[in-house]
Amino acid sequence: MDTTSSRRRVLLAAVAGAASALAVPAWADARRSLPAMSEGPFYPPGAWRARWPDWDADLTRVQRSDPTRVAQGELLGLQATVLDSNGRLIDGAEVEIWQCDALAAYHHPRVAQTPGSFDPGFQGFGSARSATDGSLRFRTIRPVAYPGRTPHIHVMLRHASFGEWTSQLFVAGEPANERDFLWRKLATADRQTVAMTLQAAPEASGLRWLVNQRLVVPA
């Protein structure tokens, strides 16, 4: 068995184990769909990603070098459940996330990867597929502010039942949210669907934060 792949499975299993004990926040409208948003200018194109093999659900380790590099920033375990607005759990949904690194740099072909200006230990993009109960998990970092934007994580979901749906996740209670032009456009009910409630992770998990998030798509 590949030892690196085995290590990654252990790391993601730790996210799942810690998240299983995580208190699930109360949603005002648990079946309200995520507000649709554009993918933005830094969605990494498929042709560019195809040149690198490492785009899994653990964004905190990059294996394109030896030794494996580890991300800067506060590690975050994102446990999510994909369901539609009728409450049906979605099995086999492809979910992608992307965000800037701890130095506020996106990993994108249009962004210069100048040494010292970006974190080579952060993937920047990752993908996962939901299980039969709609669940999936990512290991990433707590999002940081990008110039002109509040901390956020982009998310794109695909499945035959709903097509493609793109949105963003924000940190609940983040003061910079009120200055963010996209957050300000959202209705109060929509804000509740995209606000991630961060909770302290158990020390043994190797993480700093845990999130349990519902990703609701239109039925």
XYZ file of N, CA and C in Angstrom:
657
model
N 0.848 -1.210 0.000
C 0.000 0.000 0.000
C 0.874 1.248 0.000
N 0.539 2.246 -0.784
C 1.272 3.500 -0.826
C 1.183 4.172 0.538
N 2.352 4.436 1.164
C 2.346 4.985 2.525
C 1.813 6.394 2.576
N 2.062 7.188 1.515
C 1.545 8.565 1.490
C 0.033 8.578 1.393
N -0.527 7.729 0.512
C -1.978 7.645 0.391
C -2.593 7.154 1.685
N -1.930 6.198 2.332
C -2.428 5.687 3.603
C -2.445 6.784 4.656
N -1.396 7.616 4.665
C -1.327 8.719 5.634
C -2.467 9.698 5.403
N -2.763 9.973 4.154
C -3.853 10.893 3.830
C -5.190 10.349 4.288
N -5.397 9.048 4.109
C -6.653 8.454 4.559
C -6.779 8.559 6.075
N -5.669 8.394 6.777
C -5.693 8.522 8.238
C -6.033 9.948 8.638
N -5.441 10.934 7.948
C -5.699 12.333 8.268
C -7.159 12.692 8.049
N -7.717 12.248 6.916
C -9.119 12.549 6.638
C -10.040 11.773 7.560
N -9.645 10.578 7.957
C -10.440 9.818 8.922
C -10.467 10.531 10.265
N -9.357 11.199 10.605
C -9.328 11.961 11.855
C -10.307 13.117 11.808
N -10.437 13.740 10.619
C -11.432 14.805 10.453
C -12.823 14.249 10.697
N -13.108 13.092 10.102
C -14.437 12.494 10.252
C -14.704 12.108 11.695
N -13.691 11.531 12.348
C -13.885 11.115 13.727
C -14.147 12.282 14.657
N -13.393 13.359 14.461
C -13.598 14.542 15.290
C -14.942 15.186 14.996
N -15.318 15.222 13.712
C -16.577 15.857 13.325
C -17.788 15.081 13.809
N -17.637 13.790 14.026
C -18.780 12.991 14.473
C -19.258 13.417 15.844
N -18.357 14.022 16.610
C -18.727 14.488 17.946
C -19.027 15.980 17.957
N -18.987 16.593 16.799
C -19.189 18.030 16.684
C -20.665 18.371 16.791
N -20.967 19.358 17.590
C -22.348 19.791 17.717
C -22.809 20.401 16.409
N -23.954 19.973 15.912
C -24.495 20.491 14.662
C -25.304 21.748 14.959
N -24.946 22.893 14.353
C -25.679 24.125 14.628
C -27.103 24.054 14.121
N -27.959 24.854 14.707
C -29.361 24.895 14.280
C -29.483 25.834 13.089
N -30.131 25.379 12.022
C -30.360 26.211 10.847
C -31.790 26.737 10.875
N -31.938 28.038 10.568
C -33.273 28.625 10.553
C -34.126 27.968 9.477
N -33.524 27.653 8.337
C -34.239 27.014 7.242
C -33.307 25.964 6.660
N -33.399 24.742 7.187
C -32.442 23.691 6.847
C -32.522 23.270 5.393
N -33.620 23.616 4.695
C -33.765 23.194 3.310
C -33.665 24.345 2.324
N -33.176 25.459 2.755
C -32.975 26.591 1.862
C -31.681 26.386 1.083
N -31.740 26.511 -0.230
C -30.568 26.260 -1.069
C -29.477 27.304 -0.840
N -28.253 26.888 -1.052
C -27.142 27.832 -1.040
C -27.389 28.897 -2.106
N -27.119 30.158 -1.829
C -27.284 31.179 -2.862
C -26.290 30.951 -3.999
N -26.748 31.087 -5.220
C -25.881 30.903 -6.375
C -24.916 32.078 -6.515
N -23.653 31.770 -6.746
C -22.623 32.788 -6.953
C -21.751 32.364 -8.121
N -21.048 33.309 -8.705
C -20.149 32.977 -9.813
C -18.904 32.294 -9.262
N -18.197 31.593 -10.138
C -16.995 30.896 -9.697
C -15.846 31.853 -9.444
N -15.961 33.096 -9.918
C -14.918 34.088 -9.681
C -13.717 33.905 -10.605
N -12.742 34.786 -10.491
C -11.604 34.768 -11.430
C -10.533 33.736 -11.124
N -10.603 33.064 -9.966
C -9.500 32.195 -9.573
C -9.864 30.718 -9.505
N -10.957 30.338 -10.175
C -11.259 28.909 -10.284
C -10.209 28.285 -11.191
N -9.413 27.326 -10.687
C -8.320 26.796 -11.515
C -8.836 25.942 -12.657
N -8.491 26.262 -13.898
C -9.015 25.523 -15.050
C -8.552 24.074 -15.065
N -9.400 23.207 -15.603
C -9.127 21.779 -15.617
C -7.842 21.417 -16.326
N -7.558 22.080 -17.447
C -6.347 21.767 -18.203
C -5.095 22.040 -17.370
N -5.138 23.070 -16.569
C -4.002 23.404 -15.701
C -3.884 22.387 -14.576
N -5.035 22.010 -14.000
C -5.011 21.030 -12.908
C -4.534 19.668 -13.390
N -4.832 19.338 -14.656
C -4.486 18.022 -15.176
C -2.982 17.768 -15.190
N -2.197 18.826 -15.144
C -0.741 18.653 -15.165
C -0.199 18.234 -13.804
N -1.044 18.326 -12.766
C -0.618 17.960 -11.417
C -1.551 16.881 -10.885
N -1.021 15.878 -10.228
C -1.868 14.763 -9.768
C -2.517 14.984 -8.410
N -2.109 16.030 -7.704
C -2.468 16.150 -6.294
C -3.570 17.182 -6.052
N -4.820 16.776 -6.249
C -5.959 17.671 -6.007
C -7.009 16.930 -5.182
N -6.587 16.219 -4.156
C -7.521 15.427 -3.366
C -8.201 16.282 -2.295
N -8.851 15.631 -1.340
C -9.636 16.347 -0.335
C -8.795 16.900 0.812
N -7.507 16.593 0.833
C -6.603 17.144 1.843
C -5.777 18.247 1.194
N -6.192 19.490 1.429
C -5.509 20.630 0.827
C -4.269 21.052 1.600
N -4.023 20.412 2.745
C -2.965 20.873 3.640
C -1.617 20.203 3.404
N -1.553 19.287 2.444
C -0.294 18.611 2.122
C -0.129 18.551 0.609
N 1.034 18.936 0.145
C 1.321 18.931 -1.286
C 2.419 17.917 -1.555
N 2.116 16.946 -2.398
C 3.056 15.873 -2.677
C 3.779 16.051 -4.002
N 3.752 17.270 -4.540
C 4.449 17.500 -5.804
C 5.939 17.733 -5.577
N 6.386 17.532 -4.347
C 7.793 17.711 -4.018
C 8.195 16.647 -3.006
N 9.449 16.486 -2.811
C 9.968 15.552 -1.823
C 10.951 16.314 -0.939
N 10.685 16.475 0.360
C 9.568 15.844 1.078
C 8.243 16.568 0.851
N 7.156 15.913 1.280
C 5.826 16.507 1.176
C 5.788 17.804 1.966
N 5.215 18.834 1.371
C 5.111 20.123 2.048
C 3.788 20.220 2.797
N 3.792 20.946 3.906
C 2.613 21.093 4.757
C 2.192 22.557 4.781
N 0.889 22.793 4.730
C 0.354 24.156 4.630
C 0.586 24.978 5.889
N 0.748 26.268 5.677
C 0.720 27.236 6.757
C -0.737 27.542 7.098
N -0.974 28.159 8.252
C -2.325 28.549 8.617
C -2.920 27.635 9.671
N -4.148 27.946 10.083
C -4.868 27.169 11.087
C -5.647 26.063 10.395
N -5.306 24.812 10.701
C -5.926 23.687 10.010
C -7.398 23.549 10.391
N -8.208 23.279 9.379
C -9.660 23.205 9.553
C -10.198 21.919 8.924
N -11.016 21.211 9.666
C -11.711 20.040 9.136
C -13.119 20.429 8.735
N -13.420 20.304 7.458
C -14.738 20.665 6.937
C -15.521 19.394 6.641
N -16.481 19.089 7.503
C -17.389 17.962 7.298
C -18.675 18.535 6.701
N -19.134 17.962 5.590
C -20.306 18.509 4.920
C -21.278 17.403 4.532
N -22.538 17.796 4.381
C -23.580 16.889 3.908
C -24.281 17.552 2.739
N -24.359 16.834 1.615
C -25.017 17.358 0.420
C -26.449 16.835 0.375
N -27.408 17.734 0.259
C -28.820 17.363 0.149
C -29.534 18.403 -0.687
N -30.724 18.045 -1.180
C -31.472 19.014 -1.964
C -32.534 19.681 -1.092
N -33.235 20.651 -1.679
C -34.189 21.448 -0.914
C -35.437 20.672 -0.506
N -35.569 19.425 -0.991
C -36.629 18.536 -0.510
C -36.150 17.639 0.622
N -34.886 17.797 1.004
C -34.343 17.008 2.091
C -33.724 15.692 1.669
N -33.631 15.445 0.352
C -33.066 14.180 -0.125
C -31.551 14.244 -0.103
N -30.912 13.262 0.548
C -29.463 13.181 0.593
C -28.938 12.810 -0.797
N -27.866 13.475 -1.222
C -27.322 13.281 -2.562
C -26.080 12.397 -2.496
N -26.186 11.242 -3.103
C -25.078 10.282 -3.171
C -24.285 10.510 -4.452
N -22.961 10.567 -4.346
C -22.119 10.678 -5.528
C -21.998 12.073 -6.098
N -22.294 13.098 -5.319
C -22.105 14.472 -5.794
C -20.612 14.808 -5.775
N -20.149 15.404 -6.849
C -18.763 15.879 -6.884
C -18.726 17.278 -6.280
N -17.877 17.469 -5.298
C -17.778 18.761 -4.614
C -16.340 19.251 -4.706
N -16.169 20.468 -5.172
C -14.856 21.096 -5.275
C -14.825 22.324 -4.376
N -13.690 22.557 -3.736
C -13.490 23.798 -2.996
C -12.169 24.413 -3.435
N -12.090 25.727 -3.371
C -10.831 26.425 -3.608
C -10.829 27.713 -2.817
N -9.649 28.136 -2.414
C -9.504 29.325 -1.575
C -8.056 29.794 -1.651
N -7.818 31.013 -1.181
C -6.440 31.492 -1.151
C -5.708 30.861 0.030
N -4.382 30.896 -0.026
C -3.586 30.290 1.038
C -3.420 31.271 2.198
N -2.623 30.903 3.187
C -2.448 31.729 4.383
C -1.762 33.055 4.082
N -1.147 33.160 2.889
C -0.505 34.405 2.479
C -1.408 35.216 1.555
N -2.673 34.797 1.459
C -3.687 35.478 0.634
C -3.394 35.368 -0.855
N -2.757 34.269 -1.263
C -2.467 34.044 -2.684
C -3.273 32.860 -3.194
N -3.945 33.051 -4.333
C -4.636 31.944 -4.987
C -3.645 31.158 -5.838
N -3.873 29.867 -5.961
C -3.058 29.038 -6.834
C -3.802 28.920 -8.168
N -3.329 29.673 -9.125
C -4.016 29.828 -10.405
C -2.978 30.187 -11.457
N -3.152 29.737 -12.709
C -2.125 30.028 -13.713
C -1.901 31.507 -13.977
N -2.888 32.367 -13.642
C -2.703 33.801 -13.869
C -2.031 34.499 -12.694
N -1.793 33.764 -11.608
C -1.167 34.352 -10.420
C 0.296 33.910 -10.377
N 1.212 34.876 -10.364
C 2.645 34.564 -10.344
C 3.011 33.850 -9.047
N 3.654 32.717 -9.171
C 4.072 31.949 -8.000
C 5.499 32.361 -7.625
N 5.644 33.601 -7.183
C 6.942 34.133 -6.793
C 7.322 33.607 -5.417
N 8.516 33.050 -5.246
C 8.916 32.544 -3.924
C 8.707 33.586 -2.836
N 8.076 33.166 -1.762
C 7.800 34.062 -0.645
C 6.451 34.734 -0.720
N 5.803 34.688 -1.906
C 4.510 35.356 -2.067
C 3.340 34.383 -1.962
N 3.635 33.078 -1.898
C 2.577 32.081 -1.800
C 3.078 30.923 -0.943
N 2.148 30.078 -0.513
C 2.485 28.932 0.329
C 2.571 27.682 -0.537
N 3.768 27.142 -0.764
C 3.898 25.951 -1.602
C 3.379 24.684 -0.942
N 3.008 24.768 0.349
C 2.479 23.604 1.043
C 0.963 23.522 1.028
N 0.306 24.448 0.332
C -1.155 24.462 0.275
C -1.614 24.175 -1.141
N -2.517 23.196 -1.309
C -2.998 22.839 -2.650
C -3.763 23.966 -3.325
N -4.586 24.661 -2.556
C -5.408 25.730 -3.109
C -6.739 25.265 -3.650
N -6.816 23.997 -4.052
C -8.024 23.416 -4.641
C -8.087 21.954 -4.218
N -9.303 21.447 -3.997
C -9.470 20.033 -3.674
C -10.841 19.549 -4.089
N -10.995 18.247 -4.209
C -12.285 17.690 -4.596
C -12.588 16.445 -3.780
N -13.885 16.169 -3.629
C -14.352 14.995 -2.904
C -15.691 14.584 -3.494
N -16.127 13.377 -3.166
C -17.409 12.882 -3.661
C -18.235 12.426 -2.467
N -19.522 12.774 -2.459
C -20.367 12.455 -1.314
C -20.685 10.962 -1.249
N -20.799 10.438 -0.035
C -21.128 9.037 0.210
C -22.638 8.830 0.133
N -23.090 7.625 0.410
C -24.522 7.312 0.295
C -25.369 8.156 1.242
N -24.801 8.612 2.344
C -25.547 9.462 3.274
C -25.328 10.944 2.997
N -24.749 11.259 1.825
C -24.523 12.643 1.437
C -23.301 13.285 2.061
N -22.568 12.528 2.872
C -21.460 13.123 3.613
C -20.163 13.142 2.820
N -19.312 14.088 3.158
C -17.958 14.171 2.621
C -17.138 15.023 3.578
N -15.849 15.032 3.369
C -15.007 15.811 4.267
C -13.776 16.331 3.544
N -13.339 17.497 3.984
C -12.122 18.119 3.495
C -11.225 18.465 4.683
N -9.957 18.495 4.417
C -8.979 19.013 5.370
C -8.340 20.218 4.691
N -8.502 21.392 5.278
C -8.015 22.614 4.656
C -7.514 23.561 5.739
N -7.517 24.856 5.460
C -7.144 25.848 6.464
C -8.309 26.808 6.673
N -8.309 27.414 7.834
C -9.303 28.472 8.062
C -9.064 29.560 7.015
N -10.110 29.950 6.283
C -9.891 30.949 5.224
C -9.415 32.281 5.797
N -8.596 32.956 5.020
C -8.081 34.267 5.403
C -8.619 35.303 4.413
N -8.503 36.550 4.797
C -8.997 37.633 3.943
C -8.120 37.760 2.701
N -8.780 38.001 1.582
C -8.114 38.344 0.327
C -8.359 39.835 0.119
N -7.419 40.580 -0.476
C -7.630 42.025 -0.643
C -9.014 42.350 -1.212
N -9.790 43.095 -0.451
C -11.130 43.484 -0.865
C -12.209 42.483 -0.510
N -11.843 41.338 0.057
C -12.802 40.291 0.383
C -12.627 39.812 1.821
N -13.740 39.384 2.406
C -13.712 38.744 3.708
C -13.230 37.302 3.540
N -12.776 36.631 4.601
C -12.379 35.225 4.462
C -13.533 34.378 3.923
N -13.239 33.525 2.932
C -14.291 32.708 2.327
C -13.679 31.504 1.630
N -14.512 30.500 1.387
C -14.141 29.305 0.631
C -15.133 29.163 -0.514
N -14.629 29.032 -1.727
C -15.492 28.778 -2.880
C -15.889 27.306 -2.891
N -17.111 27.036 -3.313
C -17.569 25.650 -3.399
C -18.393 25.464 -4.675
N -18.130 24.367 -5.382
C -18.881 24.024 -6.585
C -19.341 22.578 -6.456
N -20.629 22.330 -6.721
C -21.204 20.989 -6.620
C -21.747 20.564 -7.972
N -21.573 19.273 -8.310
C -22.091 18.737 -9.567
C -22.753 17.385 -9.315
N -23.876 17.177 -9.993
C -24.575 15.883 -9.920
C -25.641 15.877 -11.010
N -25.952 14.688 -11.514
C -26.950 14.584 -12.589
C -28.311 15.122 -12.165
N -28.619 15.059 -10.870
C -29.946 15.463 -10.403
C -30.151 16.976 -10.382
N -29.056 17.744 -10.267
C -29.225 19.202 -10.197
C -28.271 19.958 -11.114
N -27.370 19.278 -11.775
C -26.439 19.957 -12.664
C -25.239 20.488 -11.916
N -25.015 21.783 -12.003
C -23.864 22.412 -11.348
C -24.335 23.595 -10.516
N -23.803 23.719 -9.325
C -24.210 24.797 -8.420
C -22.975 25.348 -7.731
N -22.797 26.657 -7.774
C -21.606 27.297 -7.220
C -22.001 28.323 -6.172
N -21.256 28.355 -5.071
C -21.535 29.308 -4.007
C -20.235 29.585 -3.251
N -20.358 30.232 -2.111
C -19.204 30.502 -1.251
C -19.602 30.281 0.197
N -18.632 29.906 1.021
C -18.846 29.722 2.447
C -18.058 30.791 3.198
N -18.683 31.362 4.219
C -18.089 32.443 5.004
C -17.945 32.004 6.458
N -17.122 32.706 7.218
C -16.943 32.400 8.632
C -17.986 33.167 9.438
N -18.828 32.444 10.158
C -19.860 33.093 10.979
C -19.211 34.006 12.011
N -19.746 35.216 12.127
C -19.254 36.156 13.122
C -18.005 36.913 12.728
N -17.478 36.678 11.533
C -16.278 37.386 11.080
C -16.604 38.862 10.865
N -15.915 39.786 11.579
C -16.230 41.212 11.449
C -16.124 41.733 10.018
N -15.192 41.180 9.226
C -15.006 41.670 7.860
C -16.172 41.326 6.948
N -17.065 40.429 7.377
C -18.216 40.085 6.531
C -19.035 41.315 6.169
N -19.238 42.188 7.125
C -20.099 43.353 6.897
C -19.504 44.343 5.905
N -18.230 44.196 5.598
C -17.598 45.069 4.607
C -17.459 44.374 3.253
N -17.901 43.128 3.174
C -17.746 42.350 1.945
C -18.943 42.586 1.024
N -18.697 42.925 -0.225
C -19.787 43.303 -1.128
C -20.726 42.134 -1.421
N -20.210 40.897 -1.464
C -21.088 39.759 -1.723
C -21.919 39.411 -0.493
N -21.291 39.437 0.674
C -22.032 39.152 1.908
C -23.163 40.161 2.098
N -22.883 41.432 1.829
C -23.893 42.467 2.042
C -25.085 42.289 1.119
N -24.878 41.669 -0.045
C -25.984 41.457 -0.983
C -26.921 40.336 -0.539
N -26.460 39.464 0.351
C -27.239 38.291 0.726
C -28.362 38.635 1.697
N -29.512 38.013 1.477
C -30.598 38.135 2.454
C -30.181 37.422 3.737
N -30.815 37.794 4.839
C -30.460 37.197 6.126
C -30.571 35.682 6.090
N -31.631 35.162 5.479
C -31.815 33.708 5.410
C -30.718 33.054 4.589
N -30.264 33.715 3.519
C -29.193 33.169 2.697
C -27.869 33.172 3.455
N -27.641 34.195 4.249
C -26.405 34.251 5.027
C -26.283 33.052 5.959
N -27.403 32.630 6.506
C -27.373 31.505 7.431
C -26.988 30.202 6.730
N -27.255 30.093 5.444
C -26.928 28.859 4.734
C -25.450 28.766 4.385
N -24.765 29.892 4.343
C -23.357 29.893 3.929
C -22.399 30.263 5.052
N -22.918 30.494 6.249
C -22.074 30.867 7.387
C -21.557 29.605 8.079
N -20.256 29.429 8.108
C -19.645 28.283 8.776
C -19.415 28.605 10.248
N -19.969 27.786 11.114
C -19.738 27.939 12.549
C -18.510 27.127 12.930
N -17.421 27.813 13.246
C -16.181 27.140 13.589
C -16.181 26.766 15.062
N -15.828 25.531 15.335
C -15.709 25.055 16.704
C -14.311 24.492 16.912
N -13.805 24.635 18.127
C -12.460 24.142 18.426
C -12.403 22.636 18.250
N -11.353 22.164 17.597
C -11.187 20.734 17.353
C -10.464 20.080 18.518
N -10.736 18.791 18.771
C -9.978 18.068 19.793
C -8.486 18.090 19.459
N -7.661 18.209 20.443
C -6.222 18.309 20.217
C -5.685 17.104 19.448
N -6.226 15.934 19.714
C -5.732 14.707 19.085
C -5.987 14.677 17.579
N -6.892 15.520 17.091
C -7.223 15.503 15.663
C -6.146 16.141 14.802
N -5.263 16.922 15.422
C -4.256 17.641 14.659
C -4.795 18.867 13.968
N -6.040 19.220 14.238
C -6.693 20.375 13.632
C -6.869 21.481 14.659
N -7.111 22.689 14.178
C -7.448 23.803 15.075
C -8.949 24.015 15.126
N -9.630 23.791 13.974
C -11.064 24.082 13.890
C -11.801 22.944 13.204
N -13.091 22.848 13.531
C -13.987 21.917 12.871
C -15.242 22.662 12.430
N -15.797 22.232 11.305
C -17.044 22.790 10.776
C -17.935 21.635 10.356
N -19.213 21.713 10.651
C -20.195 20.756 10.162
C -21.201 21.560 9.350
N -21.185 21.388 8.034
C -21.937 22.276 7.140
C -22.889 21.502 6.235
N -24.088 22.004 6.072
C -25.010 21.460 5.074
C -24.833 22.217 3.769
N -24.743 21.475 2.687
C -24.663 22.060 1.348
C -25.948 21.697 0.631
N -26.901 22.648 0.634
C -28.232 22.376 0.086
C -28.311 22.936 -1.323
N -28.743 22.071 -2.260
C -28.879 22.461 -3.665
C -30.352 22.426 -4.047
N -30.732 23.070 -5.140
C -32.142 23.050 -5.542
C -32.592 21.636 -5.906
N -33.836 21.304 -5.564
C -34.389 19.988 -5.900
C -34.727 19.924 -7.380
